[in-house]
PDB file of C-alpha atoms in Angstrom:
ATOM      1  CA  MET X 122      81.584 105.170 193.525  1.00 61.00           C
ATOM      2  CA  LEU X 123      79.215 103.087 196.388  1.00 65.00           C
ATOM      3  CA  GLN X 124      83.254 102.576 197.970  1.00 65.00           C
ATOM      4  CA  ILE X 125      84.023 105.897 198.507  1.00 68.00           C
ATOM      5  CA  ILE X 126      81.277 106.529 199.861  1.00 71.00           C
ATOM      6  CA  CYS X 127      81.207 103.374 202.271  1.00 69.00           C
ATOM      7  CA  GLY X 128      84.998 104.095 203.607  1.00 68.00           C
ATOM      8  CA  MET X 129      83.992 107.928 204.037  1.00 71.00           C
ATOM      9  CA  LEU X 130      81.695 108.230 205.890  1.00 71.00           C
ATOM     10  CA  LEU X 131      83.561 104.731 208.102  1.00 72.00           C
ATOM     11  CA  GLY X 132      86.131 107.342 208.747  1.00 68.00           C
ATOM     12  CA  PHE X 133      83.571 110.099 209.951  1.00 66.00           C
ATOM     13  CA  GLY X 134      82.106 107.127 212.638  1.00 70.00           C
ATOM     14  CA  LEU X 135      85.319 106.186 214.062  1.00 71.00           C
ATOM     15  CA  PHE X 136      86.418 110.559 214.001  1.00 68.00           C
ATOM     16  CA  PHE X 137      83.752 111.031 216.381  1.00 68.00           C
ATOM     17  CA  ILE X 138      83.395 107.998 218.312  1.00 73.00           C
ATOM     18  CA  VAL X 139      87.000 108.317 218.949  1.00 67.00           C
ATOM     19  CA  ALA X 140      86.934 111.877 219.737  1.00 63.00           C
ATOM     20  CA  ASP X 141      83.825 111.288 221.851  1.00 66.00           C
ATOM     21  CA  LEU X 142      85.680 108.099 223.670  1.00 67.00           C
ATOM     22  CA  LEU X 143      88.310 110.890 224.492  1.00 61.00           C
ATOM     23  CA  ARG X 144      85.893 113.670 225.362  1.00 62.00           C
ATOM     24  CA  ILE X 145      87.293 117.031 223.609  1.00 60.00           C
ATOM     25  CA  PRO X 146      85.729 119.550 223.424  1.00 58.00           C
ATOM     26  CA  ALA X 147      83.382 120.548 221.396  1.00 59.00           C
ATOM     27  CA  ILE X 148      83.928 123.390 218.874  1.00 57.00           C
ATOM     28  CA  LYS X 149      81.283 125.913 220.218  1.00 53.00           C
ATOM     29  CA  VAL X 150      82.965 125.522 224.063  1.00 53.00           C
ATOM     30  CA  SER X 151      86.746 125.719 222.503  1.00 55.00           C
ATOM     31  CA  LYS X 152      85.827 128.632 220.580  1.00 54.00           C
ATOM     32  CA  ALA X 153      83.993 130.250 223.202  1.00 50.00           C
ATOM     33  CA  ILE X 154      87.010 130.363 225.894  1.00 52.00           C
ATOM     34  CA  LYS X 155      89.221 131.396 223.232  1.00 53.00           C
ATOM     35  CA  GLU X 156      87.260 134.623 222.454  1.00 50.00           C
ATOM     36  CA  LEU X 157      87.015 134.748 226.169  1.00 44.00           C
ATOM     37  CA  THR X 158      90.380 134.515 226.490  1.00 51.00           C
ATOM     38  CA  LYS X 159      91.652 136.259 223.868  1.00 47.00           C
ATOM     39  CA  LEU X 160      93.858 134.404 223.310  1.00 41.00           C
ATOM     40  CA  GLN X 161      94.919 135.579 219.539  1.00 45.00           C
ATOM     41  CA  ASN X 162      93.772 138.460 218.138  1.00 47.00           C
ATOM     42  CA  LYS X 163      93.115 136.646 214.300  1.00 46.00           C
ATOM     43  CA  LYS X 164      90.684 134.690 213.853  1.00 47.00           C
ATOM     44  CA  THR X 165      91.423 130.750 213.852  1.00 46.00           C
ATOM     45  CA  ALA X 166      89.486 128.707 210.868  1.00 54.00           C
ATOM     46  CA  VAL X 167      87.544 125.159 213.305  1.00 58.00           C
ATOM     47  CA  PHE X 168      89.029 123.278 211.741  1.00 57.00           C
ATOM     48  CA  GLU X 169      92.544 124.891 212.903  1.00 62.00           C
ATOM     49  CA  ARG X 170      90.811 125.038 216.713  1.00 67.00           C
ATOM     50  CA  PHE X 171      89.487 121.253 216.906  1.00 68.00           C
ATOM     51  CA  VAL X 172      93.162 120.489 215.579  1.00 68.00           C
ATOM     52  CA  GLU X 173      95.239 122.605 218.780  1.00 72.00           C
ATOM     53  CA  ASN X 174      92.531 121.114 221.209  1.00 74.00           C
ATOM     54  CA  LEU X 175      93.431 117.715 220.315  1.00 76.00           C
ATOM     55  CA  ALA X 176      97.350 118.434 220.178  1.00 74.00           C
ATOM     56  CA  TYR X 177      96.593 119.978 224.035  1.00 77.00           C
ATOM     57  CA  PHE X 178      94.764 116.698 224.802  1.00 78.00           C
ATOM     58  CA  ILE X 179      97.211 114.286 223.578  1.00 77.00           C
ATOM     59  CA  SER X 180      99.857 116.397 224.908  1.00 76.00           C
ATOM     60  CA  LYS X 181      98.252 115.395 228.100  1.00 78.00           C
ATOM     61  CA  HIS X 182      99.520 111.879 228.310  1.00 77.00           C
ATOM     62  CA  ILE X 183     103.304 111.804 226.794  1.00 80.00           C
ATOM     63  CA  LYS X 184     105.339 111.278 228.963  1.00 81.00           C
ATOM     64  CA  ILE X 185     109.347 112.157 228.413  1.00 80.00           C
ATOM     65  CA  GLY X 186     112.585 111.231 229.844  1.00 79.00           C
ATOM     66  CA  GLU X 187     113.822 114.369 232.282  1.00 79.00           C
ATOM     67  CA  TYR X 188     117.139 114.536 230.414  1.00 78.00           C
ATOM     68  CA  LYS X 189     115.058 115.083 226.630  1.00 77.00           C
ATOM     69  CA  ARG X 190     112.413 116.869 228.161  1.00 78.00           C
ATOM     70  CA  LEU X 191     115.405 118.810 229.008  1.00 79.00           C
ATOM     71  CA  GLN X 192     117.498 119.112 225.419  1.00 75.00           C
ATOM     72  CA  LEU X 193     113.610 119.458 223.908  1.00 78.00           C
ATOM     73  CA  LEU X 194     112.917 122.554 225.649  1.00 77.00           C
ATOM     74  CA  SER X 195     116.332 124.594 225.079  1.00 74.00           C
ATOM     75  CA  ASP X 196     115.750 123.670 221.687  1.00 74.00           C
ATOM     76  CA  LEU X 197     112.546 125.219 221.683  1.00 77.00           C
ATOM     77  CA  GLN X 198     113.402 128.079 223.435  1.00 72.00           C
ATOM     78  CA  THR X 199     116.550 128.051 220.947  1.00 70.00           C
ATOM     79  CA  ALA X 200     113.820 127.804 218.364  1.00 70.00           C
ATOM     80  CA  ASN X 201     111.289 130.753 220.306  1.00 69.00           C
ATOM     81  CA  ILE X 202     109.076 128.765 219.856  1.00 75.00           C
ATOM     82  CA  ASN X 203     106.490 128.476 222.905  1.00 74.00           C
ATOM     83  CA  ILE X 204     104.548 125.456 223.019  1.00 79.00           C
ATOM     84  CA  THR X 205     105.870 122.625 225.511  1.00 79.00           C
ATOM     85  CA  PRO X 206     108.009 119.432 224.722  1.00 79.00           C
ATOM     86  CA  GLU X 207     105.238 117.255 224.955  1.00 81.00           C
ATOM     87  CA  LEU X 208     102.175 119.959 223.082  1.00 80.00           C
ATOM     88  CA  HIS X 209     106.068 119.643 219.795  1.00 78.00           C
ATOM     89  CA  ILE X 210     105.626 116.032 220.648  1.00 81.00           C
ATOM     90  CA  SER X 211     102.092 115.959 219.641  1.00 81.00           C
ATOM     91  CA  ASN X 212     101.626 118.471 217.580  1.00 80.00           C
ATOM     92  CA  ALA X 213     103.884 115.911 215.003  1.00 79.00           C
ATOM     93  CA  ILE X 214     101.763 113.001 215.494  1.00 81.00           C
ATOM     94  CA  LEU X 215      98.311 114.430 215.336  1.00 80.00           C
ATOM     95  CA  LYS X 216      99.604 115.516 212.032  1.00 79.00           C
ATOM     96  CA  ALA X 217     100.870 111.546 211.264  1.00 80.00           C
ATOM     97  CA  GLY X 218      97.716 110.468 212.225  1.00 80.00           C
ATOM     98  CA  ILE X 219      95.197 112.726 210.332  1.00 79.00           C
ATOM     99  CA  TYR X 220      97.840 111.441 206.904  1.00 76.00           C
ATOM    100  CA  GLY X 221      97.791 107.762 208.409  1.00 78.00           C
ATOM    101  CA  LEU X 222      93.885 108.468 208.142  1.00 79.00           C
ATOM    102  CA  LEU X 223      93.731 108.097 204.877  1.00 78.00           C
ATOM    103  CA  ALA X 224      94.763 104.314 204.907  1.00 78.00           C
ATOM    104  CA  ILE X 225      90.649 103.815 204.962  1.00 80.00           C
ATOM    105  CA  PRO X 226      89.250 105.027 201.938  1.00 79.00           C
ATOM    106  CA  ALA X 227      92.731 104.664 200.063  1.00 75.00           C
ATOM    107  CA  PHE X 228      91.940 100.820 201.398  1.00 75.00           C
ATOM    108  CA  PHE X 229      88.590 100.740 199.636  1.00 78.00           C
ATOM    109  CA  ILE X 230      90.205 102.618 196.609  1.00 77.00           C
ATOM    110  CA  PHE X 231      93.676 101.495 195.699  1.00 72.00           C
ATOM    111  CA  PRO X 232      94.670  99.116 198.249  1.00 74.00           C
ATOM    112  CA  LEU X 233      97.887  98.630 196.966  1.00 74.00           C
ATOM    113  CA  VAL X 234      98.669 102.482 197.778  1.00 76.00           C
ATOM    114  CA  VAL X 235      97.388 101.939 201.278  1.00 76.00           C
ATOM    115  CA  PRO X 236     101.571 101.174 202.460  1.00 81.00           C
ATOM    116  CA  LEU X 237     102.605 103.943 200.943  1.00 82.00           C
ATOM    117  CA  VAL X 238     100.355 106.123 202.910  1.00 78.00           C
ATOM    118  CA  VAL X 239     101.398 104.795 205.766  1.00 81.00           C
ATOM    119  CA  ALA X 240     104.683 104.836 205.347  1.00 83.00           C
ATOM    120  CA  LEU X 241     103.992 109.111 204.125  1.00 79.00           C
ATOM    121  CA  SER X 242     102.616 109.470 207.514  1.00 79.00           C
ATOM    122  CA  PHE X 243     105.304 108.079 208.960  1.00 79.00           C
ATOM    123  CA  ALA X 244     107.792 110.508 207.031  1.00 80.00           C
ATOM    124  CA  VAL X 245     105.418 113.211 208.052  1.00 78.00           C
ATOM    125  CA  TYR X 246     106.270 112.173 212.167  1.00 77.00           C
ATOM    126  CA  PHE X 247     110.111 112.825 212.193  1.00 78.00           C
ATOM    127  CA  LYS X 248     110.143 115.573 210.131  1.00 77.00           C
ATOM    128  CA  GLU X 249     107.981 117.453 212.429  1.00 73.00           C
ATOM    129  CA  SER X 250     109.830 115.791 215.105  1.00 70.00           C
ATOM    130  CA  LYS X 251     113.276 116.443 213.694  1.00 71.00           C
ATOM    131  CA  GLY X 252     112.200 119.763 211.426  1.00 72.00           C
ATOM    132  CA  ILE X 253     113.209 121.840 214.928  1.00 75.00           C
ATOM    133  CA  GLN X 254     116.640 121.722 214.153  1.00 75.00           C
ATOM    134  CA  GLU X 255     115.991 122.812 210.722  1.00 77.00           C
ATOM    135  CA  LYS X 256     114.380 126.090 212.195  1.00 80.00           C
ATOM    136  CA  ILE X 257     117.617 126.489 215.069  1.00 80.00           C
ATOM    137  CA  LYS X 258     119.717 126.882 212.590  1.00 82.00           C
ATOM    138  CA  THR X 259     117.797 128.806 210.136  1.00 82.00           C
ATOM    139  CA  ARG X 260     117.268 131.177 212.723  1.00 85.00           C
ATOM    140  CA  ARG X 261     120.943 131.192 214.701  1.00 85.00           C
ATOM    141  CA  THR X 262     121.942 132.255 210.779  1.00 85.00           C
ATOM    142  CA  ALA X 263     119.860 135.077 210.490  1.00 86.00           C
ATOM    143  CA  ILE X 264     121.377 135.632 213.957  1.00 88.00           C
ATOM    144  CA  GLU X 265     124.124 135.450 213.007  1.00 88.00           C
ATOM    145  CA  PHE X 266     124.536 137.274 209.709  1.00 88.00           C
ATOM    146  CA  GLU X 267     124.085 140.553 211.375  1.00 89.00           C
ATOM    147  CA  LEU X 268     126.643 140.076 214.506  1.00 90.00           C
ATOM    148  CA  PRO X 269     129.875 142.039 211.649  1.00 90.00           C
ATOM    149  CA  ARG X 270     127.319 144.750 211.784  1.00 90.00           C
ATOM    150  CA  LEU X 271     126.569 144.362 215.853  1.00 90.00           C
ATOM    151  CA  VAL X 272     130.676 144.227 216.521  1.00 90.00           C
ATOM    152  CA  PHE X 273     131.663 147.601 214.044  1.00 90.00           C
ATOM    153  CA  THR X 274     129.427 149.889 216.194  1.00 90.00           C
ATOM    154  CA  ILE X 275     130.777 148.125 219.078  1.00 91.00           C
ATOM    155  CA  GLU X 276     134.039 148.724 218.198  1.00 89.00           C
ATOM    156  CA  LYS X 277     133.369 152.112 216.855  1.00 89.00           C
ATOM    157  CA  THR X 278     130.783 153.474 220.079  1.00 90.00           C
ATOM    158  CA  LEU X 279     133.347 152.044 222.763  1.00 88.00           C
ATOM    159  CA  THR X 280     135.937 154.944 221.134  1.00 86.00           C
ATOM    160  CA  HIS X 281     133.603 157.264 223.510  1.00 88.00           C
ATOM    161  CA  SER X 282     130.805 155.631 225.688  1.00 86.00           C
ATOM    162  CA  ARG X 283     131.196 152.383 227.314  1.00 88.00           C
ATOM    163  CA  ASP X 284     127.609 151.515 228.186  1.00 89.00           C
ATOM    164  CA  VAL X 285     127.044 147.942 227.334  1.00 89.00           C
ATOM    165  CA  LEU X 286     124.003 148.537 228.176  1.00 90.00           C
ATOM    166  CA  ALA X 287     122.487 151.783 225.539  1.00 90.00           C
ATOM    167  CA  ILE X 288     124.577 150.363 222.525  1.00 90.00           C
ATOM    168  CA  LEU X 289     123.169 146.581 222.644  1.00 90.00           C
ATOM    169  CA  ASP X 290     119.685 148.719 223.274  1.00 88.00           C
ATOM    170  CA  GLY X 291     120.195 151.603 219.847  1.00 88.00           C
ATOM    171  CA  PHE X 292     121.413 148.569 217.808  1.00 89.00           C
ATOM    172  CA  LYS X 293     117.981 146.177 218.177  1.00 85.00           C
ATOM    173  CA  ASN X 294     115.889 148.943 216.446  1.00 85.00           C
ATOM    174  CA  ASN X 295     118.743 148.467 213.589  1.00 85.00           C
ATOM    175  CA  THR X 296     118.746 144.641 213.290  1.00 86.00           C
ATOM    176  CA  THR X 297     116.758 141.563 211.929  1.00 84.00           C
ATOM    177  CA  ASP X 298     113.578 140.244 213.445  1.00 86.00           C
ATOM    178  CA  GLU X 299     114.896 137.767 214.670  1.00 86.00           C
ATOM    179  CA  LEU X 300     118.701 139.214 216.845  1.00 88.00           C
ATOM    180  CA  LYS X 301     116.652 141.928 217.837  1.00 88.00           C
ATOM    181  CA  HIS X 302     113.662 139.719 218.899  1.00 87.00           C
ATOM    182  CA  GLU X 303     117.096 138.788 221.748  1.00 87.00           C
ATOM    183  CA  LEU X 304     118.408 141.645 221.957  1.00 89.00           C
ATOM    184  CA  LEU X 305     114.937 143.069 223.103  1.00 89.00           C
ATOM    185  CA  ILE X 306     115.495 139.921 225.817  1.00 88.00           C
ATOM    186  CA  THR X 307     117.941 141.003 227.115  1.00 90.00           C
ATOM    187  CA  VAL X 308     117.611 143.909 227.434  1.00 89.00           C
ATOM    188  CA  ALA X 309     115.213 143.603 229.559  1.00 89.00           C
ATOM    189  CA  ASP X 310     116.835 141.277 231.799  1.00 88.00           C
ATOM    190  CA  MET X 311     120.226 143.897 232.312  1.00 89.00           C
ATOM    191  CA  LYS X 312     118.012 146.658 233.434  1.00 87.00           C
ATOM    192  CA  SER X 313     116.148 143.903 236.082  1.00 87.00           C
ATOM    193  CA  GLY X 314     118.953 142.348 237.157  1.00 83.00           C
ATOM    194  CA  ASN X 315     123.347 141.154 236.369  1.00 88.00           C
ATOM    195  CA  TYR X 316     124.316 142.896 233.186  1.00 90.00           C
ATOM    196  CA  GLU X 317     126.832 140.135 232.649  1.00 90.00           C
ATOM    197  CA  SER X 318     124.138 137.268 233.857  1.00 91.00           C
ATOM    198  CA  ALA X 319     121.787 138.902 230.517  1.00 90.00           C
ATOM    199  CA  LEU X 320     124.679 138.700 229.145  1.00 91.00           C
ATOM    200  CA  THR X 321     125.515 134.584 229.734  1.00 91.00           C
ATOM    201  CA  ARG X 322     121.774 133.580 229.263  1.00 88.00           C
ATOM    202  CA  LEU X 323     122.392 135.274 225.917  1.00 88.00           C
ATOM    203  CA  GLU X 324     124.601 133.085 225.080  1.00 87.00           C
ATOM    204  CA  SER X 325     123.455 129.940 225.832  1.00 84.00           C
ATOM    205  CA  ARG X 326     119.524 130.497 223.694  1.00 82.00           C
ATOM    206  CA  VAL X 327     121.473 131.230 220.895  1.00 84.00           C
ATOM    207  CA  GLY X 328     123.895 128.808 221.124  1.00 81.00           C
ATOM    208  CA  SER X 329     126.374 130.296 218.689  1.00 85.00           C
ATOM    209  CA  ALA X 330     130.231 130.869 219.149  1.00 87.00           C
ATOM    210  CA  MET X 331     130.041 133.813 217.166  1.00 89.00           C
ATOM    211  CA  LEU X 332     127.634 134.965 219.419  1.00 90.00           C
ATOM    212  CA  SER X 333     130.031 133.788 222.379  1.00 91.00           C
ATOM    213  CA  ASP X 334     133.618 135.495 220.733  1.00 91.00           C
ATOM    214  CA  VAL X 335     130.442 138.886 220.524  1.00 92.00           C
ATOM    215  CA  VAL X 336     129.327 137.993 224.524  1.00 92.00           C
ATOM    216  CA  ARG X 337     132.829 137.201 225.393  1.00 92.00           C
ATOM    217  CA  GLY X 338     134.098 140.268 225.235  1.00 91.00           C
ATOM    218  CA  LEU X 339     130.952 142.129 226.177  1.00 92.00           C
ATOM    219  CA  ILE X 340     131.847 140.747 229.283  1.00 92.00           C
ATOM    220  CA  SER X 341     135.466 142.100 229.719  1.00 91.00           C
ATOM    221  CA  VAL X 342     134.402 145.804 228.610  1.00 90.00           C
ATOM    222  CA  LEU X 343     131.942 145.328 231.706  1.00 90.00           C
ATOM    223  CA  ARG X 344     135.110 144.650 234.480  1.00 89.00           C
ATOM    224  CA  GLY X 345     136.427 148.069 232.812  1.00 88.00           C
ATOM    225  CA  ASP X 346     138.978 145.429 230.678  1.00 87.00           C
ATOM    226  CA  LYS X 347     140.937 147.746 227.293  1.00 86.00           C
ATOM    227  CA  THR X 348     139.176 145.436 224.185  1.00 86.00           C
ATOM    228  CA  GLU X 349     139.906 147.837 221.832  1.00 87.00           C
ATOM    229  CA  VAL X 350     142.161 145.082 219.877  1.00 90.00           C
ATOM    230  CA  TYR X 351     140.178 142.303 220.676  1.00 91.00           C
ATOM    231  CA  TRP X 352     136.963 144.404 219.148  1.00 90.00           C
ATOM    232  CA  ALA X 353     139.242 144.604 216.222  1.00 89.00           C
ATOM    233  CA  SER X 354     140.000 142.007 215.036  1.00 91.00           C
ATOM    234  CA  LEU X 355     136.998 140.534 215.620  1.00 90.00           C
ATOM    235  CA  SER X 356     135.401 143.010 213.485  1.00 89.00           C
ATOM    236  CA  LEU X 357     137.965 142.036 210.501  1.00 89.00           C
ATOM    237  CA  LYS X 358     137.470 137.688 211.533  1.00 89.00           C
ATOM    238  CA  PHE X 359     133.259 138.766 211.569  1.00 88.00           C
ATOM    239  CA  ALA X 360     133.979 140.705 208.453  1.00 86.00           C
ATOM    240  CA  ASP X 361     135.477 137.634 206.059  1.00 87.00           C
ATOM    241  CA  ILE X 362     133.174 135.157 208.078  1.00 84.00           C
ATOM    242  CA  GLN X 363     129.860 137.520 206.946  1.00 81.00           C
ATOM    243  CA  ARG X 364     131.967 136.888 203.016  1.00 83.00           C
ATOM    244  CA  GLN X 365     131.762 133.130 202.938  1.00 82.00           C
ATOM    245  CA  LEU X 366     128.517 133.134 203.653  1.00 76.00           C
ATOM    246  CA  LEU X 367     127.400 135.010 201.181  1.00 77.00           C
ATOM    247  CA  LYS X 368     129.362 133.116 198.235  1.00 76.00           C
ATOM    248  CA  GLY X 369     127.794 130.666 200.162  1.00 72.00           C
ATOM    249  CA  GLN X 370     123.675 131.781 199.820  1.00 69.00           C
ATOM    250  CA  ALA X 371     125.546 132.836 196.129  1.00 69.00           C
ATOM    251  CA  ALA X 372     126.085 128.841 195.519  1.00 69.00           C
ATOM    252  CA  LYS X 373     122.967 128.738 196.182  1.00 66.00           C
ATOM    253  CA  VAL X 374     121.179 130.430 193.640  1.00 62.00           C
ATOM    254  CA  PRO X 375     118.424 128.611 192.086  1.00 62.00           C
ATOM    255  CA  SER X 376     119.137 126.332 189.017  1.00 59.00           C
ATOM    256  CA  LYS X 377     116.321 128.551 187.000  1.00 56.00           C
ATOM    257  CA  VAL X 378     117.959 131.228 186.988  1.00 60.00           C
ATOM    258  CA  LYS X 379     121.012 129.546 185.620  1.00 65.00           C
ATOM    259  CA  ARG X 380     117.790 128.504 183.087  1.00 69.00           C
ATOM    260  CA  LEU X 381     116.882 132.058 182.057  1.00 69.00           C
ATOM    261  CA  SER X 382     121.256 133.057 181.585  1.00 72.00           C
ATOM    262  CA  PHE X 383     121.311 129.824 178.565  1.00 72.00           C
ATOM    263  CA  GLY X 384     117.915 131.701 177.028  1.00 76.00           C
ATOM    264  CA  LEU X 385     119.292 135.085 177.741  1.00 78.00           C
ATOM    265  CA  LEU X 386     122.325 134.333 175.399  1.00 77.00           C
ATOM    266  CA  PHE X 387     120.237 132.749 173.198  1.00 77.00           C
ATOM    267  CA  CYS X 388     118.397 135.020 172.320  1.00 81.00           C
ATOM    268  CA  PHE X 389     121.191 137.201 171.606  1.00 78.00           C
ATOM    269  CA  MET X 390     122.895 134.413 169.979  1.00 82.00           C
ATOM    270  CA  ALA X 391     120.135 133.895 167.606  1.00 80.00           C
ATOM    271  CA  VAL X 392     119.374 138.397 167.547  1.00 82.00           C
ATOM    272  CA  TYR X 393     123.045 138.203 166.142  1.00 77.00           C
ATOM    273  CA  MET X 394     121.966 135.346 163.410  1.00 81.00           C
ATOM    274  CA  VAL X 395     119.082 136.532 162.158  1.00 79.00           C
ATOM    275  CA  VAL X 396     120.963 139.801 161.168  1.00 79.00           C
ATOM    276  CA  ILE X 397     123.726 137.486 159.293  1.00 82.00           C
ATOM    277  CA  ILE X 398     121.274 135.492 157.403  1.00 81.00           C
ATOM    278  CA  VAL X 399     120.145 138.348 156.455  1.00 77.00           C
ATOM    279  CA  GLU X 400     123.393 140.550 155.129  1.00 78.00           C
ATOM    280  CA  ILE X 401     124.640 136.687 154.237  1.00 79.00           C
ATOM    281  CA  MET X 402     120.918 136.847 151.765  1.00 76.00           C
ATOM    282  CA  ASN X 403     120.654 140.834 150.602  1.00 78.00           C
ATOM    283  CA  SER X 404     124.413 139.677 149.244  1.00 76.00           C
ATOM    284  CA  LEU X 405     123.188 136.973 147.446  1.00 70.00           C
ATOM    285  CA  SER X 406     120.187 138.172 146.319  1.00 71.00           C
ATOM    286  CA  ALA X 407     122.665 141.172 145.067  1.00 69.00           C
ATOM    287  CA  MET X 408     124.538 139.417 143.540  1.00 65.00           C
ATOM    288  CA  PHE X 409     123.435 136.920 141.195  1.00 64.00           C
ATOM    289  CA  GLY X 410     119.939 139.790 141.274  1.00 57.00           C
TER     290      GLY X 410
END
């Protein structure tokens, strides 16, 4: 018990010393600034506020190569994460460091666990720094799942109207949050600038091959080309892709559903077995009675 208390006191002492050396703002000061500038609508916990300040401080001392920074900035924009690349890396470092601090009390309690804790902190760092790709994939999949409906809407609307802005503006209210967010940006961009440039920026933000086909068709519509055959074939192509996506989702059904199915089958078999056994016992009692 004494070792645990010593380890905790040592950890807290080192924490406050480092915080003082790095001149991290006090919690009351940062809280007053947050409330004064109204940067957020909901209340943030004290610990979360401190972690945000510490991550921001670390981000100011992180240097990234220009190529890597541009690539990471593009990934963050695609994932709809509104932070700088330096802040993204500092968040990963900070979360890994929090896990790494657990090695201090672990050294006094059970030293053999220290390498495991250090390995866990490295795993957290790599997961946080590379986790953005998983978010991009999830967001892109959600957008691509809605594209067949968008293509179908465009195909039917072009029979009586070629107003691309009106088509996108009307569709954004009847789709998922991911695609709605992109369409809101694109519609605002089209209203304030060149239509083709706005559609090209939409394509580059999402980075989807399916969306590239849609943008190519919309640009052809803007140029006055006849695109009826193109949209009809694209609608068939996307419908087939959507069926494949649905099959993929069905294949990822959790295994517990299968266990429940086997349990339900077992219950049905048990009911039939009970009925059969009861009937046999009644027949035997009538035979030997």
